[in-house]
JSON list of C-alpha atoms in Angstrom, two decimals:
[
{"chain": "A", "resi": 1, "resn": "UNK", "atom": "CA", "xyz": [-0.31, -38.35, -19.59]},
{"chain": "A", "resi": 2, "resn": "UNK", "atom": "CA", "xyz": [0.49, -34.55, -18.82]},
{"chain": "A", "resi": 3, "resn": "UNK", "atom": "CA", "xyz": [3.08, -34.17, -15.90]},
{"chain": "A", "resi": 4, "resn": "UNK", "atom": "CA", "xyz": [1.85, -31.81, -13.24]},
{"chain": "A", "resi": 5, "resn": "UNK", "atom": "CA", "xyz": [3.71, -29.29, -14.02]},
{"chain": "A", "resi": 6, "resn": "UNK", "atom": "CA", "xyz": [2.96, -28.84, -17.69]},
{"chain": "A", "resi": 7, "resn": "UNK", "atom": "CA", "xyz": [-0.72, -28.74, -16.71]},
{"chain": "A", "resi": 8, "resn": "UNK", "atom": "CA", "xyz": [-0.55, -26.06, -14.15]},
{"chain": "A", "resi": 9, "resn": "UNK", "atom": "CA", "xyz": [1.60, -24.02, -16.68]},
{"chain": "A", "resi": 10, "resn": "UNK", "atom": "CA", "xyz": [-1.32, -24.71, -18.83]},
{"chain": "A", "resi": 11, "resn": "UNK", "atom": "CA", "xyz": [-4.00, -23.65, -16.52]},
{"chain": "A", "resi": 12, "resn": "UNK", "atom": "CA", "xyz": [-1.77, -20.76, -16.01]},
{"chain": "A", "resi": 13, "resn": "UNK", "atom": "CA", "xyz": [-1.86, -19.62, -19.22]},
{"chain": "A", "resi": 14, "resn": "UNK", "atom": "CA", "xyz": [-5.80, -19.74, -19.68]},
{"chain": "A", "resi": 15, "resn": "UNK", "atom": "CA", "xyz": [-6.84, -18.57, -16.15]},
{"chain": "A", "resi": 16, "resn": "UNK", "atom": "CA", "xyz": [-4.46, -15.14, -16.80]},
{"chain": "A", "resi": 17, "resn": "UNK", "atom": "CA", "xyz": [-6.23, -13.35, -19.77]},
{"chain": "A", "resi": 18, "resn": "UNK", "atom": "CA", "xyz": [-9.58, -14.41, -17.66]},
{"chain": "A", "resi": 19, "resn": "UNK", "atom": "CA", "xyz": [-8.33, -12.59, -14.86]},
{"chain": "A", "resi": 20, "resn": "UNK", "atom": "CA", "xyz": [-6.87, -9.72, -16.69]},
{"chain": "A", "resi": 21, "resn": "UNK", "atom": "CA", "xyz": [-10.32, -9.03, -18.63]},
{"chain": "A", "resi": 22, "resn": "UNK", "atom": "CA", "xyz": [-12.44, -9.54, -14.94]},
{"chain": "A", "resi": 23, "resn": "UNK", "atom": "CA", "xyz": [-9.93, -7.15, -13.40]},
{"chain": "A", "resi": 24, "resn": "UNK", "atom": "CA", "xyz": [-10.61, -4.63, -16.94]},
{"chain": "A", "resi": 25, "resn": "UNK", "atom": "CA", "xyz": [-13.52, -4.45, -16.35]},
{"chain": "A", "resi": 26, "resn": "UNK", "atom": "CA", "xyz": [-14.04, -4.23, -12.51]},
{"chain": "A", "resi": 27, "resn": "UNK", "atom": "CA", "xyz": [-11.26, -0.86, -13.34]},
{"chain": "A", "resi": 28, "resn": "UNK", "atom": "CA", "xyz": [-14.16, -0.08, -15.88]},
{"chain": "A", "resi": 29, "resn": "UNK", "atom": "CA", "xyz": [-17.22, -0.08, -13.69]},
{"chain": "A", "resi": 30, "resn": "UNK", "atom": "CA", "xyz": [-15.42, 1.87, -11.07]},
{"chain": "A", "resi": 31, "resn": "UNK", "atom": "CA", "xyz": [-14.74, 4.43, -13.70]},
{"chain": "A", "resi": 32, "resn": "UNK", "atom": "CA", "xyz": [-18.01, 5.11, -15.47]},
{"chain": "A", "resi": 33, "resn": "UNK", "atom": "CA", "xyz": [-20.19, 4.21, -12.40]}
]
């Protein structure tokens, strides 16, 4: 089993690169649009 920790640091890691790309291209659309 995963401890608690190790799995948040692991959800960590995949939500940020999700975020960073949704905040991208939010930056994106308020630039062209």
């Amino acid at each position: 089993m995963t401890p608690p920790a190790r799995r948040r640091e692991l959800h960590f890691q995949t939500q940020t690169p999700l975020l960073w790309s949704t905040v991208a291209v939010n930056s994106l659309s308020v630039f062209y649009f």
